[in-house]
Tab-separated table of N, CA and C in Angstrom:
chain	number	residue	atom	x	y	z
A	5	MET	N	22.151	5.653	-1.942
A	5	MET	CA	21.125	4.516	-0.709
A	5	MET	C	22.059	3.254	-0.608
A	6	PHE	N	21.090	2.342	0.496
A	6	PHE	CA	21.421	1.482	0.925
A	6	PHE	C	21.035	0.621	-0.114
A	7	ARG	N	22.020	-0.663	-0.276
A	7	ARG	CA	21.477	-1.635	-1.580
A	7	ARG	C	21.762	-3.199	-0.324
A	8	ALA	N	22.666	-2.976	0.616
A	8	ALA	CA	22.516	-4.234	1.076
A	8	ALA	C	21.300	-4.267	2.332
A	9	PRO	N	20.709	-5.680	1.673
A	9	PRO	CA	19.855	-6.090	3.125
A	9	PRO	C	19.955	-5.798	4.999
A	10	MET	N	19.173	-4.979	5.145
A	10	MET	CA	19.840	-4.589	6.860
A	10	MET	C	18.707	-5.089	7.809
A	11	LEU	N	19.816	-6.043	8.809
A	11	LEU	CA	19.157	-6.833	9.735
A	11	LEU	C	19.298	-6.301	10.982
A	12	THR	N	18.636	-6.140	12.054
A	12	THR	CA	18.224	-6.217	13.652
A	12	THR	C	19.030	-6.979	13.952
A	13	VAL	N	19.169	-6.539	15.730
A	13	VAL	CA	19.974	-6.747	16.330
A	13	VAL	C	19.504	-8.431	16.744
A	14	ASN	N	18.046	-8.274	17.037
A	14	ASN	CA	17.118	-9.888	17.417
A	14	ASN	C	17.309	-10.726	15.841
A	15	GLU	N	17.520	-10.106	14.992
A	15	GLU	CA	17.449	-10.715	13.722
A	15	GLU	C	18.449	-11.508	13.522
A	16	VAL	N	19.767	-10.715	13.809
A	16	VAL	CA	20.819	-11.514	13.893
A	16	VAL	C	21.399	-12.867	14.706
A	17	ALA	N	20.564	-12.102	16.065
A	17	ALA	CA	20.672	-13.127	16.989
A	17	ALA	C	20.046	-14.613	16.702
A	18	GLU	N	18.758	-14.402	16.117
A	18	GLU	CA	18.311	-15.295	15.644
A	18	GLU	C	18.652	-16.263	14.452
A	19	ARG	N	19.577	-15.338	13.615
A	19	ARG	CA	20.398	-16.211	12.643
A	19	ARG	C	21.537	-17.114	12.992
A	20	MET	N	22.165	-16.227	13.975
A	20	MET	CA	23.163	-16.836	14.976
A	20	MET	C	23.208	-17.985	15.767
A	21	LYS	N	21.727	-17.773	16.435
A	21	LYS	CA	21.411	-18.777	17.606
A	21	LYS	C	22.354	-18.536	18.616
A	22	VAL	N	22.042	-16.977	19.169
A	22	VAL	CA	22.903	-16.449	20.561
A	22	VAL	C	21.813	-15.431	20.643
A	23	THR	N	21.926	-14.761	21.636
A	23	THR	CA	21.194	-13.837	22.218
A	23	THR	C	21.431	-12.824	21.859
A	24	PRO	N	20.843	-11.461	21.907
A	24	PRO	CA	20.791	-10.101	21.331
A	24	PRO	C	21.616	-9.576	22.259
A	25	ARG	N	21.766	-10.312	23.645
A	25	ARG	CA	23.183	-9.430	24.112
A	25	ARG	C	24.454	-9.874	23.608
A	26	THR	N	24.476	-11.095	23.163
A	26	THR	CA	25.826	-11.540	22.602
A	26	THR	C	25.986	-10.392	21.323
A	27	VAL	N	25.020	-10.327	20.544
A	27	VAL	CA	25.389	-9.602	19.301
A	27	VAL	C	25.459	-8.395	19.650
A	28	GLY	N	24.947	-7.791	20.694
A	28	GLY	CA	25.582	-6.193	21.168
A	28	GLY	C	26.785	-5.840	21.951
A	29	ASP	N	27.439	-6.913	22.396
A	29	ASP	CA	28.554	-7.342	22.543
A	29	ASP	C	29.593	-7.420	21.652
A	30	TRP	N	29.558	-8.002	20.418
A	30	TRP	CA	30.344	-8.331	19.343
A	30	TRP	C	30.321	-6.814	18.928
A	31	ILE	N	28.786	-6.141	18.576
A	31	ILE	CA	28.860	-4.785	18.401
A	31	ILE	C	30.011	-3.536	19.200
A	32	ARG	N	29.589	-4.265	20.420
A	32	ARG	CA	30.490	-2.725	21.544
A	32	ARG	C	31.799	-3.137	21.069
A	33	HIS	N	32.333	-4.483	21.227
A	33	HIS	CA	33.437	-4.900	21.106
A	33	HIS	C	34.437	-4.539	19.606
A	34	GLY	N	33.663	-4.180	18.485
A	34	GLY	CA	34.426	-3.919	17.457
A	34	GLY	C	34.445	-5.064	16.526
A	35	LYS	N	33.775	-6.088	16.739
A	35	LYS	CA	33.840	-7.304	16.426
A	35	LYS	C	32.729	-7.592	15.185
A	36	LEU	N	31.794	-6.952	15.394
A	36	LEU	CA	31.003	-7.343	14.130
A	36	LEU	C	30.304	-5.839	14.049
A	37	ARG	N	30.456	-5.290	12.657
A	37	ARG	CA	30.481	-3.925	11.831
A	37	ARG	C	28.791	-3.683	12.027
A	38	ALA	N	28.393	-2.320	12.852
A	38	ALA	CA	27.041	-2.277	12.507
A	38	ALA	C	26.688	-0.619	12.598
A	39	ILE	N	25.423	-0.341	12.145
A	39	ILE	CA	25.188	1.036	12.031
A	39	ILE	C	24.179	1.273	13.303
A	40	LYS	N	24.564	2.552	13.651
A	40	LYS	CA	23.455	3.383	14.547
A	40	LYS	C	22.229	3.973	13.842
A	41	VAL	N	21.083	3.488	14.340
A	41	VAL	CA	19.944	4.139	13.837
A	41	VAL	C	19.265	4.892	14.958
A	42	GLY	N	19.064	5.858	15.277
A	42	GLY	CA	18.474	6.347	16.202
A	42	GLY	C	18.991	5.262	17.640
A	43	ARG	N	18.145	4.856	18.358
A	43	ARG	CA	18.268	3.818	19.834
A	43	ARG	C	18.770	2.641	19.142
A	44	ASP	N	18.685	2.107	17.951
A	44	ASP	CA	18.817	1.016	17.173
A	44	ASP	C	19.951	0.503	16.403
A	45	TRP	N	20.648	-0.394	16.273
A	45	TRP	CA	21.586	-0.944	15.713
A	45	TRP	C	21.357	-1.796	14.129
A	46	ARG	N	22.072	-1.811	13.159
A	46	ARG	CA	21.550	-2.095	12.207
A	46	ARG	C	22.188	-2.859	11.572
A	47	ILE	N	22.411	-4.445	10.747
A	47	ILE	CA	23.561	-4.714	10.736
A	47	ILE	C	23.497	-5.146	9.261
A	48	ALA	N	24.491	-5.022	8.095
A	48	ALA	CA	24.390	-5.123	6.752
A	48	ALA	C	24.603	-6.810	6.757
A	49	VAL	N	23.953	-7.496	5.851
A	49	VAL	CA	23.867	-9.117	5.606
A	49	VAL	C	25.486	-9.482	5.010
A	50	ARG	N	25.888	-8.579	4.346
A	50	ARG	CA	27.351	-8.557	3.855
A	50	ARG	C	28.418	-8.339	5.267
A	51	ASP	N	28.225	-7.370	6.282
A	51	ASP	CA	29.207	-7.750	7.075
A	51	ASP	C	28.768	-8.937	8.311
A	52	LEU	N	27.058	-9.753	8.024
A	52	LEU	CA	27.239	-10.690	9.311
A	52	LEU	C	27.997	-11.762	8.494
A	53	GLU	N	28.140	-11.654	6.982
A	53	GLU	CA	28.508	-12.995	6.236
A	53	GLU	C	30.061	-12.535	6.586
A	54	VAL	N	30.692	-11.391	6.671
A	54	VAL	CA	32.105	-11.266	6.803
A	54	VAL	C	32.486	-11.892	8.486
A	55	PHE	N	32.052	-11.687	8.970
A	55	PHE	CA	31.814	-11.887	10.439
A	55	PHE	C	32.267	-13.266	10.783
A	56	ALA	N	31.155	-13.982	10.575
A	56	ALA	CA	31.178	-15.560	10.192
A	56	ALA	C	32.241	-15.994	9.465
A	57	ASP	N	32.513	-15.534	8.640
A	57	ASP	CA	33.597	-16.133	7.694
A	57	ASP	C	35.088	-15.953	8.545
A	58	ALA	N	35.283	-14.815	9.129
A	58	ALA	CA	36.293	-14.360	9.861
A	58	ALA	C	36.713	-15.207	11.477
A	59	HIS	N	35.081	-15.803	11.782
A	59	HIS	CA	35.346	-16.999	13.151
A	59	HIS	C	34.653	-18.172	12.327
A	60	ALA	N	35.157	-18.347	11.013
A	60	ALA	CA	34.923	-19.834	10.995
A	60	ALA	C	36.585	-20.836	11.320
A	61	ASN	N	36.410	-22.259	11.521
A	61	ASN	CA	37.819	-22.519	11.589
A	61	ASN	C	38.367	-23.126	10.314
A	62	ILE	N	37.756	-22.951	9.105
A	62	ILE	CA	38.162	-23.455	8.009
A	62	ILE	C	37.951	-22.472	7.084
A	63	PRO	N	38.827	-21.860	6.345
A	63	PRO	CA	38.854	-20.877	5.192
A	63	PRO	C	37.852	-21.409	4.180
A	64	ALA	N	37.009	-20.474	3.783
A	64	ALA	CA	35.574	-20.641	2.703
A	64	ALA	C	36.254	-20.963	1.383
A	65	PRO	N	35.541	-21.821	1.034
A	65	PRO	CA	36.355	-21.929	-0.411
A	65	PRO	C	35.965	-20.703	-1.579
A	66	ALA	N	36.863	-21.254	-2.522
A	66	ALA	CA	37.018	-20.090	-3.442
A	66	ALA	C	36.073	-20.064	-4.007
A	67	SER	N	35.391	-18.946	-4.734
A	67	SER	CA	34.384	-19.013	-5.127
A	67	SER	C	33.980	-19.314	-6.965
A	68	ASP	N	33.270	-19.527	-7.866
A	68	ASP	CA	33.706	-19.252	-9.268
A	68	ASP	C	34.006	-17.744	-9.544
A	69	ASP	N	33.169	-16.961	-9.105
A	69	ASP	CA	33.580	-15.406	-9.710
A	69	ASP	C	34.901	-14.561	-9.301
A	70	GLY	N	35.748	-15.540	-9.040
A	70	GLY	CA	36.675	-14.973	-8.517
A	70	GLY	C	37.507	-14.329	-7.078
A	71	ARG	N	36.251	-14.634	-6.084
A	71	ARG	CA	36.328	-13.658	-4.701
A	71	ARG	C	36.526	-14.622	-3.813
């Protein structure tokens, strides 16, 4: 079973302050990992975090738990 919360394209667009079309482009071009559910896409919160970290201009600080 899925343990990670899943987001819709619209929810990702809202969080990232872009259009749903931009999110769809990221998915189509393989930049953002997503799962096809019927005719819709779902994005795991952790995949959105990985995407955001990969596109940051400064590396994320090391966390206290060693990750």
